[in-house]
Coordinates of C-alpha atoms in Angstrom, one line a residue:
Chain Z
X1 CA -21.3 16.4 16.0
X2 CA -23.9 17.0 12.9
X3 CA -26.6 15.3 11.2
X4 CA -26.2 13.7 7.7
X5 CA -28.9 13.4 5.4
X6 CA -29.0 11.3 1.9
X7 CA -31.0 13.0 -0.9
X8 CA -31.5 10.2 -3.7
X9 CA -27.8 9.4 -3.9
X10 CA -26.5 7.9 -6.8
X11 CA -23.8 6.7 -8.3
X12 CA -22.6 5.3 -11.7
X13 CA -19.2 4.9 -13.4
X14 CA -20.6 4.6 -16.8
X15 CA -24.5 4.9 -18.3
X16 CA -24.7 1.2 -17.7
X17 CA -22.6 0.9 -14.7
X18 CA -25.1 2.3 -11.7
X19 CA -24.0 0.9 -8.4
X20 CA -26.0 2.8 -6.2
X21 CA -29.6 3.5 -7.2
X22 CA -30.9 6.2 -4.8
X23 CA -30.5 6.3 -1.4
X24 CA -32.3 8.9 0.9
X25 CA -31.4 8.7 4.4
X26 CA -31.7 11.1 7.6
X27 CA -29.4 10.6 10.2
X28 CA -29.4 12.6 13.3
X29 CA -26.7 14.0 15.3
X30 CA -25.1 11.4 17.7
X31 CA -26.6 8.4 15.9
X32 CA -24.8 5.7 15.1
X33 CA -25.5 4.4 11.8
X34 CA -24.6 1.0 10.4
X35 CA -25.0 0.0 7.0
X36 CA -25.0 -3.7 6.6
X37 CA -24.9 -5.9 3.0
X38 CA -23.3 -8.7 1.3
X39 CA -20.1 -7.9 -0.2
X40 CA -20.6 -5.6 -3.8
X41 CA -23.7 -4.3 -2.6
X42 CA -22.2 -0.9 -3.0
X43 CA -21.8 0.1 1.1
X44 CA -18.3 1.0 0.9
X45 CA -19.2 2.9 -2.1
X46 CA -22.0 4.8 -0.4
X47 CA -19.7 5.8 2.4
X48 CA -16.5 6.7 0.0
X49 CA -19.1 9.2 -1.6
X50 CA -19.7 10.5 2.3
X51 CA -15.9 10.8 2.5
X52 CA -15.4 12.6 -0.6
X53 CA -13.4 9.2 -2.1
X54 CA -15.9 8.6 -4.7
X55 CA -17.6 11.3 -6.7
X56 CA -21.8 11.4 -6.1
X57 CA -23.4 10.9 -9.2
X58 CA -26.5 12.5 -8.4
X59 CA -28.3 13.6 -5.4
X60 CA -26.8 15.3 -2.4
X61 CA -25.5 14.6 0.4
X62 CA -25.5 17.1 3.7
X63 CA -23.1 16.8 6.3
X64 CA -24.6 19.6 9.1
X65 CA -27.0 20.9 6.6
X66 CA -24.2 22.2 4.1
X67 CA -24.2 20.0 1.4
X68 CA -20.8 18.1 0.6
X69 CA -20.6 17.2 -3.1
X70 CA -18.2 19.3 -4.5
X71 CA -15.9 19.9 -1.1
X72 CA -13.2 18.1 -1.2
X73 CA -12.3 15.3 1.9
X74 CA -10.3 17.3 4.0
X75 CA -13.0 20.1 4.0
X76 CA -15.9 17.7 4.7
X77 CA -15.2 17.7 8.7
X78 CA -15.0 14.2 8.6
X79 CA -12.4 11.2 9.7
X80 CA -12.2 8.1 8.6
X81 CA -11.0 4.5 9.6
X82 CA -9.8 1.8 7.2
X83 CA -10.4 -1.8 6.9
X84 CA -6.5 -2.3 6.6
X85 CA -5.8 0.9 8.8
X86 CA -4.4 2.8 6.4
X87 CA -1.4 3.6 9.1
X88 CA 1.6 5.6 7.8
X89 CA 4.1 3.0 7.9
X90 CA 6.8 5.1 8.6
X91 CA 5.6 7.4 10.8
X92 CA 5.4 6.8 14.9
X93 CA 2.2 6.0 16.6
X94 CA 2.5 9.4 17.6
X95 CA 3.0 11.2 14.5
X96 CA 0.5 8.7 12.6
X97 CA -2.3 10.7 15.3
X98 CA -0.8 14.3 15.1
X99 CA -0.1 14.4 11.2
X100 CA -3.5 15.4 10.0
X101 CA -3.1 18.6 12.9
X102 CA 0.1 19.4 11.5
X103 CA -1.3 20.4 8.6
X104 CA -4.1 21.8 9.8
X105 CA -1.9 24.0 10.9
X106 CA -2.3 23.5 15.0
X107 CA 0.2 24.6 17.4
X108 CA 2.6 22.1 18.9
X109 CA 1.0 22.3 22.3
X110 CA -2.7 21.7 21.3
X111 CA -1.8 19.0 18.8
X112 CA 0.2 17.4 21.8
X113 CA -2.7 17.6 24.4
X114 CA -5.1 16.0 21.8
X115 CA -3.0 13.2 21.1
X116 CA -2.2 12.6 24.6
X117 CA -6.1 12.4 25.1
X118 CA -6.7 10.1 22.6
X119 CA -4.0 7.8 23.9
X120 CA -5.0 7.8 26.8
X121 CA -8.4 6.8 25.7
X122 CA -7.5 4.2 23.8
X123 CA -4.7 3.1 25.8
X124 CA -2.0 3.9 23.8
X125 CA 0.3 5.6 26.1
X126 CA 2.7 2.9 25.8
X127 CA 3.2 2.7 22.2
X128 CA 3.1 5.9 20.9
X129 CA 6.7 6.2 19.9
X130 CA 6.6 3.0 18.3
X131 CA 6.1 2.6 14.6
X132 CA 3.2 0.9 13.4
X133 CA 4.9 -2.7 12.2
X134 CA 5.6 -3.0 15.9
X135 CA 2.0 -3.6 17.1
X136 CA -0.5 -6.2 16.8
X137 CA -3.4 -5.8 14.8
X138 CA -5.5 -4.8 17.9
X139 CA -3.2 -2.3 18.4
X140 CA -3.2 -1.1 15.0
X141 CA -7.0 -0.3 14.9
X142 CA -6.6 1.5 18.2
X143 CA -3.8 3.8 16.4
X144 CA -6.4 4.4 13.3
X145 CA -9.2 5.4 15.4
X146 CA -6.9 7.5 17.2
X147 CA -6.4 9.0 14.0
X148 CA -10.0 10.0 13.6
X149 CA -10.6 11.0 17.4
X150 CA -8.2 13.6 17.6
X151 CA -9.3 15.4 14.6
X152 CA -12.7 16.3 16.5
X153 CA -14.9 15.6 13.1
X154 CA -18.4 16.0 12.6
X155 CA -18.6 12.6 11.7
X156 CA -16.9 9.0 12.0
X157 CA -16.9 6.7 8.9
X158 CA -15.6 3.0 9.4
X159 CA -15.0 0.9 6.7
X160 CA -15.5 -2.6 7.9
X161 CA -12.8 -1.6 10.8
X162 CA -12.8 -4.8 12.6
X163 CA -12.8 -7.4 9.4
X164 CA -8.7 -7.9 10.0
X165 CA -9.4 -8.5 13.6
X166 CA -9.8 -12.2 15.1
X167 CA -12.9 -13.4 16.0
X168 CA -12.2 -12.6 19.8
X169 CA -10.7 -9.2 19.6
X170 CA -13.2 -8.1 17.1
X171 CA -15.6 -8.9 20.1
X172 CA -13.7 -6.5 22.6
X173 CA -13.3 -4.2 19.8
X174 CA -16.8 -3.8 19.3
X175 CA -17.5 -3.3 22.9
X176 CA -14.9 -0.4 22.9
X177 CA -16.3 0.8 20.1
X178 CA -19.7 1.6 21.9
X179 CA -18.3 3.0 24.9
X180 CA -16.3 5.5 22.6
X181 CA -19.8 6.3 21.0
X182 CA -21.2 6.8 24.4
X183 CA -18.3 8.8 25.4
X184 CA -17.6 11.2 22.1
X185 CA -21.5 11.3 21.2
X186 CA -20.0 11.8 17.2
X187 CA -22.3 11.1 14.4
X188 CA -20.7 7.4 13.2
X189 CA -21.1 5.6 10.0
X190 CA -19.9 2.0 9.9
X191 CA -19.7 -0.3 7.4
X192 CA -19.7 -4.1 7.8
X193 CA -20.8 -7.5 6.4
X194 CA -21.0 -9.2 9.6
X195 CA -25.0 -9.0 11.0
X196 CA -23.9 -9.2 14.9
X197 CA -21.6 -6.1 14.4
X198 CA -24.8 -4.5 13.1
X199 CA -26.8 -5.9 15.4
X200 CA -24.7 -4.6 18.1
X201 CA -23.4 -1.6 17.4
X202 CA -26.4 0.2 15.6
X203 CA -28.8 2.5 16.9
X204 CA -30.4 2.2 13.3
X205 CA -28.8 0.2 10.5
X206 CA -29.4 0.1 6.9
X207 CA -29.6 -3.3 5.2
X208 CA -28.5 -2.5 1.3
X209 CA -28.9 -5.1 -1.2
X210 CA -27.5 -4.5 -5.3
X211 CA -27.3 -0.6 -4.5
X212 CA -30.6 -0.1 -2.9
X213 CA -31.4 0.4 0.8
X214 CA -33.7 -2.4 1.5
X215 CA -34.5 -1.5 5.0
X216 CA -33.9 1.3 7.4
X217 CA -34.5 1.0 11.2
X218 CA -33.8 -0.2 14.5
X219 CA -31.4 -3.6 14.6
X220 CA -34.4 -5.2 16.2
X221 CA -36.9 -3.9 14.5
X222 CA -35.9 -5.2 11.4
X223 CA -35.5 -8.5 12.8
X224 CA -38.5 -8.7 13.7
X225 CA -40.3 -6.9 10.7
X226 CA -38.2 -7.7 7.9
X227 CA -39.1 -5.5 5.2
X228 CA -38.2 -8.0 2.3
X229 CA -37.1 -11.7 1.8
X230 CA -34.0 -10.2 1.4
X231 CA -33.7 -8.9 4.5
X232 CA -35.1 -11.6 6.2
X233 CA -32.8 -14.1 4.7
X234 CA -29.8 -12.0 5.3
X235 CA -30.5 -11.1 9.1
X236 CA -30.5 -13.6 11.6
X237 CA -28.6 -17.0 11.8
X238 CA -29.5 -19.1 10.4
X239 CA -31.7 -17.1 8.1
X240 CA -35.7 -17.1 8.4
X241 CA -37.5 -20.3 6.8
X242 CA -39.0 -18.9 3.6
X243 CA -41.6 -21.5 2.5
X244 CA -43.8 -21.3 -0.4
X245 CA -47.6 -21.2 0.5
X246 CA -50.5 -19.8 -0.1
X247 CA -52.3 -17.0 2.0
X248 CA -55.8 -16.0 1.7
X249 CA -56.1 -18.3 -1.7
X250 CA -52.8 -16.7 -3.3
X251 CA -49.3 -17.6 -3.4
X252 CA -47.3 -16.4 -0.5
X253 CA -44.0 -17.1 1.1
X254 CA -44.6 -17.9 4.6
X255 CA -41.2 -16.8 6.9
X256 CA -40.8 -18.3 10.0
X257 CA -37.7 -17.8 11.9
X258 CA -35.6 -20.9 13.3
X259 CA -36.0 -19.9 17.0
X260 CA -40.0 -19.9 16.7
X261 CA -40.5 -23.4 15.2
X262 CA -41.3 -25.8 18.1
X263 CA -41.8 -29.4 18.6
X264 CA -44.7 -30.9 19.2
X265 CA -46.6 -34.2 18.9
X266 CA -47.9 -35.4 15.5
X267 CA -51.8 -34.2 16.1
X268 CA -50.7 -30.6 16.2
X269 CA -47.7 -30.6 13.8
X270 CA -48.3 -27.6 11.3
X271 CA -45.6 -29.2 9.6
X272 CA -43.3 -32.2 9.4
X273 CA -39.4 -31.8 8.9
X274 CA -37.4 -34.8 7.1
X275 CA -34.4 -34.0 9.0
X276 CA -30.8 -33.8 7.1
X277 CA -28.0 -32.5 9.3
X278 CA -28.3 -31.9 13.1
X279 CA -25.9 -29.5 14.8
X280 CA -25.5 -29.5 18.8
X281 CA -23.9 -25.8 19.8
X282 CA -24.2 -26.8 23.4
X283 CA -26.6 -24.1 24.4
X284 CA -28.9 -24.6 21.3
X285 CA -29.4 -27.5 19.0
X286 CA -29.9 -27.1 15.0
X287 CA -32.1 -29.1 12.9
X288 CA -31.3 -28.6 9.0
X289 CA -33.9 -30.6 6.7
X290 CA -36.6 -30.0 4.2
X291 CA -40.8 -30.2 4.1
X292 CA -42.3 -32.8 2.3
X293 CA -44.6 -32.5 -0.9
X294 CA -46.9 -30.2 0.8
X295 CA -43.9 -27.5 1.5
X296 CA -42.6 -28.0 -1.9
X297 CA -39.7 -29.8 -0.8
X298 CA -38.3 -26.3 1.0
X299 CA -35.1 -26.2 3.8
X300 CA -35.9 -25.7 6.9
X301 CA -33.5 -25.1 10.3
X302 CA -35.3 -25.2 13.5
X303 CA -33.4 -24.1 16.9
X304 CA -33.9 -26.2 19.6
X305 CA -33.3 -25.5 23.3
X306 CA -33.0 -29.2 24.2
X307 CA -30.9 -32.0 22.3
X308 CA -33.2 -34.4 20.2
X309 CA -33.2 -37.6 19.2
X310 CA -31.1 -38.1 16.0
X311 CA -32.6 -41.1 15.2
X312 CA -36.2 -39.7 14.7
X313 CA -36.1 -39.3 11.3
X314 CA -38.9 -36.6 11.2
X315 CA -39.5 -33.5 13.1
X316 CA -42.9 -32.5 13.5
X317 CA -43.1 -28.6 14.4
X318 CA -45.5 -25.9 15.2
X319 CA -45.4 -22.3 15.5
X320 CA -47.1 -19.5 16.7
X321 CA -49.2 -17.4 13.5
X322 CA -48.4 -14.3 15.7
X323 CA -44.6 -14.8 15.1
X324 CA -45.2 -15.9 11.3
X325 CA -44.5 -13.8 8.4
X326 CA -45.8 -13.4 5.1
X327 CA -44.2 -11.7 2.1
X328 CA -45.2 -11.4 -1.8
X329 CA -43.2 -14.1 -3.9
X330 CA -43.2 -11.9 -6.7
X331 CA -42.3 -8.4 -5.4
X332 CA -40.5 -10.2 -2.2
X333 CA -42.0 -7.4 -0.3
X334 CA -43.2 -8.0 3.2
X335 CA -47.5 -8.5 3.5
X336 CA -48.7 -6.6 6.2
X337 CA -51.3 -8.5 8.7
Chain D
X1 CA 22.6 -29.0 2.5
X2 CA 22.8 -31.5 5.7
X3 CA 25.6 -34.0 4.4
X4 CA 28.3 -34.4 5.9
X5 CA 31.1 -35.2 3.0
X6 CA 34.9 -33.8 3.7
X7 CA 36.1 -34.2 0.2
X8 CA 33.0 -32.3 -1.2
X9 CA 33.5 -29.5 1.3
X10 CA 36.9 -29.5 0.5
X11 CA 36.3 -29.0 -3.4
X12 CA 34.0 -26.6 -3.1
X13 CA 36.1 -24.2 -1.2
X14 CA 39.0 -25.2 -3.3
X15 CA 36.0 -23.5 -6.5
X16 CA 35.3 -20.8 -4.4
X17 CA 39.2 -19.9 -3.2
X18 CA 39.7 -20.1 -7.3
X19 CA 37.1 -17.8 -7.9
X20 CA 38.3 -15.3 -5.4
X21 CA 41.8 -15.6 -7.0
X22 CA 41.0 -15.0 -10.3
X23 CA 38.9 -12.1 -9.9
X24 CA 41.4 -10.5 -7.1
X25 CA 44.7 -11.4 -8.9
X26 CA 44.6 -9.0 -11.2
X27 CA 43.4 -6.3 -8.7
X28 CA 46.3 -7.3 -6.8
X29 CA 48.9 -7.0 -10.0
X30 CA 47.5 -3.1 -10.6
X31 CA 48.1 -2.0 -7.2
X32 CA 51.9 -3.7 -6.9
X33 CA 52.2 -2.1 -10.8
X34 CA 51.4 1.1 -9.0
X35 CA 54.1 1.1 -6.7
X36 CA 56.8 0.4 -8.7
X37 CA 59.1 2.0 -11.3
X38 CA 58.8 1.8 -14.6
X39 CA 61.8 -0.1 -15.0
X40 CA 61.0 -2.2 -12.6
X41 CA 57.5 -3.4 -14.1
X42 CA 59.5 -4.0 -17.9
X43 CA 61.6 -6.4 -16.4
X44 CA 60.9 -9.8 -17.0
X45 CA 58.9 -11.3 -14.7
X46 CA 57.8 -8.4 -13.1
X47 CA 57.7 -8.2 -9.7
X48 CA 54.8 -9.9 -7.1
X49 CA 55.4 -7.7 -4.4
X50 CA 54.7 -3.7 -3.8
X51 CA 57.5 -1.6 -4.3
X52 CA 58.9 1.7 -3.0
X53 CA 57.2 4.3 -5.3
X54 CA 53.7 4.6 -3.8
X55 CA 54.0 7.8 -2.5
X56 CA 55.8 9.0 -5.7
X57 CA 53.8 7.4 -7.8
X58 CA 50.3 8.7 -6.4
X59 CA 51.1 12.2 -5.5
X60 CA 52.7 12.4 -9.6
X61 CA 49.2 11.1 -10.9
X62 CA 47.1 13.3 -8.3
X63 CA 48.7 16.7 -8.5
X64 CA 50.4 16.7 -12.5
X65 CA 49.1 13.6 -14.0
X66 CA 51.3 11.5 -16.6
X67 CA 54.4 13.2 -18.4
X68 CA 53.6 11.1 -22.2
X69 CA 50.0 10.9 -23.3
X70 CA 47.2 12.8 -21.1
X71 CA 48.8 15.8 -18.8
X72 CA 45.9 16.3 -16.9
X73 CA 46.2 15.9 -12.8
X74 CA 44.1 12.7 -11.9
X75 CA 42.4 14.8 -9.1
X76 CA 41.1 16.9 -11.4
X77 CA 39.7 13.9 -13.6
X78 CA 38.3 12.1 -10.1
X79 CA 36.6 15.5 -9.5
X80 CA 35.0 15.8 -12.8
X81 CA 34.0 12.1 -12.6
X82 CA 32.7 12.5 -8.8
X83 CA 30.5 15.8 -10.2
X84 CA 29.2 13.5 -13.5
X85 CA 28.3 10.3 -11.4
X86 CA 26.6 12.2 -8.5
X87 CA 24.9 14.4 -11.0
X88 CA 23.7 11.5 -13.6
X89 CA 22.4 9.6 -9.9
X90 CA 20.8 12.6 -8.3
X91 CA 19.2 13.6 -11.8
X92 CA 18.4 10.3 -12.8
X93 CA 16.3 9.1 -9.3
X94 CA 14.6 12.9 -8.8
X95 CA 13.4 13.1 -12.3
X96 CA 12.5 9.6 -12.9
X97 CA 10.4 9.6 -9.4
X98 CA 9.0 12.9 -9.8
X99 CA 7.3 11.0 -13.3
X100 CA 6.2 8.2 -12.0
X101 CA 4.8 9.6 -9.0
X102 CA 2.6 11.6 -11.9
X103 CA 1.8 8.4 -13.7
X104 CA 0.6 6.2 -11.0
X105 CA -1.4 9.1 -8.9
X106 CA -2.6 10.8 -11.1
X107 CA -5.7 10.6 -14.2
X108 CA -4.7 12.4 -17.1
X109 CA -5.3 11.9 -21.1
X110 CA -3.3 9.1 -22.2
X111 CA -1.4 8.2 -19.0
X112 CA -0.7 5.2 -20.4
X113 CA 0.5 6.1 -23.4
X114 CA 3.2 8.2 -22.1
X115 CA 4.0 6.0 -19.6
X116 CA 5.2 3.6 -22.3
X117 CA 6.6 6.0 -23.9
X118 CA 8.9 6.3 -21.5
X119 CA 9.1 2.4 -21.3
X120 CA 10.1 1.9 -24.8
X121 CA 13.1 4.4 -24.4
X122 CA 14.7 1.2 -22.4
X123 CA 15.7 -0.1 -26.2
X124 CA 17.3 3.4 -26.7
X125 CA 20.4 3.5 -24.9
X126 CA 23.1 5.9 -25.1
X127 CA 25.0 4.3 -27.9
X128 CA 22.2 3.8 -30.1
X129 CA 21.0 7.3 -30.3
X130 CA 24.6 8.6 -29.7
X131 CA 25.2 10.3 -33.0
X132 CA 22.0 12.6 -32.7
X133 CA 22.5 13.6 -29.4
X134 CA 25.9 14.5 -29.8
X135 CA 24.5 16.9 -32.5
X136 CA 22.1 18.2 -30.5
X137 CA 24.7 18.9 -27.3
X138 CA 27.1 20.3 -29.7
X139 CA 24.6 22.6 -31.3
X140 CA 23.8 23.8 -28.0
X141 CA 27.2 24.5 -27.4
X142 CA 27.2 22.0 -24.3
X143 CA 30.7 20.2 -25.8
X144 CA 33.6 20.1 -22.9
X145 CA 30.6 21.1 -20.1
X146 CA 29.3 19.0 -17.4
X147 CA 25.9 20.0 -18.6
X148 CA 26.6 18.2 -21.4
X149 CA 28.1 15.4 -20.0
X150 CA 25.4 14.6 -17.7
X151 CA 21.9 16.0 -19.7
X152 CA 21.8 13.2 -22.1
X153 CA 22.3 10.3 -19.4
X154 CA 19.7 11.8 -17.0
X155 CA 16.4 10.5 -18.6
X156 CA 16.1 7.0 -16.8
X157 CA 13.2 4.5 -17.9
X158 CA 14.4 1.5 -16.1
X159 CA 14.3 3.9 -12.5
X160 CA 10.8 5.5 -13.6
X161 CA 9.8 1.8 -14.2
X162 CA 11.0 0.7 -10.7
X163 CA 9.6 3.9 -9.0
X164 CA 6.3 3.1 -10.8
X165 CA 6.2 -0.7 -9.9
X166 CA 6.7 0.4 -6.1
X167 CA 4.4 2.8 -6.0
X168 CA 2.0 0.1 -7.3
X169 CA 2.5 -1.3 -4.5
X170 CA 1.6 1.1 -1.9
X171 CA -2.0 0.6 -0.6
X172 CA -4.5 3.3 -1.9
X173 CA -5.0 3.7 1.4
X174 CA -2.4 5.5 2.1
X175 CA -3.4 7.9 -0.8
X176 CA -7.1 8.3 0.4
X177 CA -6.0 8.1 4.4
X178 CA -3.5 11.3 3.2
X179 CA -6.3 13.0 1.6
X180 CA -8.6 12.8 4.4
X181 CA -5.7 14.0 6.6
X182 CA -5.6 16.8 4.3
X183 CA -2.4 16.5 2.9
X184 CA -2.6 17.7 -1.0
X185 CA -0.7 15.7 -3.7
X186 CA 2.6 17.2 -3.1
X187 CA 2.5 17.3 0.6
X188 CA 1.5 13.4 0.3
X189 CA 4.9 12.9 -2.1
X190 CA 6.9 14.5 0.6
X191 CA 5.4 13.0 3.5
X192 CA 4.7 9.7 2.7
X193 CA 6.1 8.3 -0.6
X194 CA 9.8 10.1 -0.2
X195 CA 10.3 8.4 3.3
X196 CA 9.0 5.4 2.2
X197 CA 10.7 5.1 -1.0
X198 CA 14.1 5.6 0.8
X199 CA 15.5 2.2 0.5
X200 CA 14.9 2.2 -3.2
X201 CA 16.1 5.7 -3.8
X202 CA 19.3 4.0 -2.2
X203 CA 19.3 0.9 -4.3
X204 CA 19.1 3.2 -7.4
X205 CA 21.6 5.4 -6.3
X206 CA 24.5 3.1 -6.2
X207 CA 23.3 1.2 -9.3
X208 CA 23.4 4.7 -11.2
X209 CA 26.3 6.4 -9.4
X210 CA 28.1 3.3 -10.8
X211 CA 26.5 3.5 -14.0
X212 CA 27.5 7.2 -14.5
X213 CA 31.1 6.5 -13.0
X214 CA 32.0 4.2 -15.4
X215 CA 30.6 6.1 -18.6
X216 CA 32.8 5.7 -21.5
X217 CA 32.0 6.2 -24.7
X218 CA 29.7 9.4 -24.1
X219 CA 32.4 11.4 -22.2
X220 CA 35.0 10.3 -24.6
X221 CA 33.1 12.0 -27.9
X222 CA 32.3 15.2 -26.1
X223 CA 35.1 16.4 -24.1
X224 CA 38.4 17.1 -25.8
X225 CA 40.0 19.4 -23.1
X226 CA 42.3 17.8 -20.9
X227 CA 40.4 19.5 -18.1
X228 CA 37.3 18.1 -18.8
X229 CA 38.5 14.4 -18.9
X230 CA 36.6 11.9 -16.3
X231 CA 39.0 9.5 -14.7
X232 CA 37.9 6.4 -17.4
X233 CA 38.9 8.8 -20.1
X234 CA 42.0 9.9 -18.3
X235 CA 43.2 6.3 -18.4
X236 CA 42.6 6.0 -21.8
X237 CA 44.2 9.0 -23.1
X238 CA 47.0 8.3 -21.0
X239 CA 47.5 5.3 -23.5
X240 CA 49.3 7.0 -26.3
X241 CA 50.6 4.2 -28.0
X242 CA 53.8 1.2 -27.6
X243 CA 53.8 -0.7 -24.9
X244 CA 57.1 0.7 -23.9
X245 CA 55.9 4.4 -24.4
X246 CA 53.6 4.1 -21.7
X247 CA 54.1 5.1 -18.2
X248 CA 52.6 1.8 -16.5
X249 CA 52.9 2.9 -13.0
X250 CA 51.3 5.8 -13.3
X251 CA 48.5 4.3 -15.4
X252 CA 48.0 1.7 -12.9
X253 CA 47.7 4.4 -10.1
X254 CA 45.0 6.3 -11.5
X255 CA 43.3 3.1 -12.0
X256 CA 43.6 2.1 -8.8
X257 CA 42.2 5.8 -8.0
X258 CA 39.7 5.7 -10.4
X259 CA 38.3 2.1 -8.9
X260 CA 38.2 3.6 -5.4
X261 CA 34.8 5.9 -5.1
X262 CA 32.6 3.2 -6.5
X263 CA 33.8 0.7 -4.6
X264 CA 33.3 3.5 -1.5
X265 CA 29.6 3.7 -2.2
X266 CA 28.6 0.2 -2.8
X267 CA 30.6 -0.6 0.4
X268 CA 29.1 2.4 2.8
X269 CA 25.9 2.0 1.0
X270 CA 25.1 -1.8 1.2
X271 CA 23.2 -2.0 4.1
X272 CA 20.8 0.2 2.2
X273 CA 21.3 -1.1 -1.1
X274 CA 20.4 -4.6 0.0
X275 CA 17.4 -3.2 2.0
X276 CA 16.4 -2.0 -1.4
X277 CA 16.1 -4.8 -3.4
X278 CA 14.7 -7.0 -0.8
X279 CA 12.4 -5.4 1.9
X280 CA 9.5 -3.4 1.3
X281 CA 8.4 -1.3 4.1
X282 CA 4.9 -0.7 4.0

């Protein structure tokens, strides 16, 4: 287990094409870090730079205090789980897990002990002799994790490992990953574009956009205090409402989460939503609409805990000013209150 | 087709049977002729049931060859053909799989240029470059040697191209996973790519074995000693002239013998061959 440091890490393919614009972060020993962002934001590239599959154009990455910029992947003491699992199709589950250990020259007995242990943790004992194609998606995913576990590396790297699974299995594997991390306590970096995965798995997360780390912090902290409009709009479903407004006489963006808008009587309304669409989800009801001229016609989503009269046409809502967020419309940065 | 028209069924079967007969009849005649005496073949009409000279004819050609024309024993020719076909098949596969490995998995300057150079040689079959190749081989003193028979035919753009296409369908993550596992390039080649290419190798082996076995023009040019004749050349050398002068029974026996090994390779490797052409295991 080891700490991982990013020091102003950059990646560029050509002089013009820069994909990572300087990421700095200290990851503590045993932390579970999720790198979250939309596709094309450079999150996988960042992970592959830690793995040694992409070169580091500038800056430093250190694992356990040792700068790894010029080390081969095998010398970095990491293990990686790929999105499409990347199991060797012609090898049995046992051989898939044992392959890396054999290359390292471990004894047969040691390999067998480690593979059996991993198989035990991941409930793969019954499948050790099978080929990957005779396994289901979830089982293949487990084998890929097993291959990482047997290495007993300093750092686990996960590159969207759950995105090929169906929704139910994803939830299950998420729980297993958490249990696994509790059990092994290995520093983990997990790349995903799914905010639910990020929120549930991360101890801390990095929200990335266009090659920059927009915000680094604990999931709930990021949810409660998004640093930029990008983070505010990316985290949360539906995302935070951003309404052009004025604050202390200057233009500002008002951010209110859909669940913080409460219906009220006309008299105490802070805004009135012209309802376009109502989505009853059972537990909640989502109301989508837009504001009138005083709110510049901004689109607004409201999460209600009771069903509403769909014929109303208008919905008067208010919010607690303490739960309002303010952003600078030019820079997109949060204005602290 | 889910149709029930008895006449159509009858018709299609008739066409198929005719087709089979058209292909099989010459083979049958060849076999029959190889079991007859020369006089029986010369008689008109030639008998269409096998004669009693099977053992005599076959042991004659295997041990001593013909009595007119070429006198090389067919067993030597079969051995030469086997060596040639195996060397060409194995050599082609070895060289082209390594070449495509380099082209697909290594970044080096002019990589695509070299690939297209190899690819362009597809347009230069043996027949086109036969005179310069002959000159080179004879200057190197490789006439009447196994090396001379095989080396000029080993380079193969087709096989390189096939392996390249196959390697490009292998997911990159597999190579990356192997890298993270600590496997160097050659280890990855041996432990992952080779086993994955098994079926392609088998299919290519069949094709190239038959290609090597059936070579005619090249061995005809560079073998002048009877001890280096291949089976295909042997047959042509047994034909010495006028119809009556040839020992047709022995020639037919040689033809049957020359047909057997490639047929055997196809039959034995059929399962792999079909797999290699249709299935990719990834």
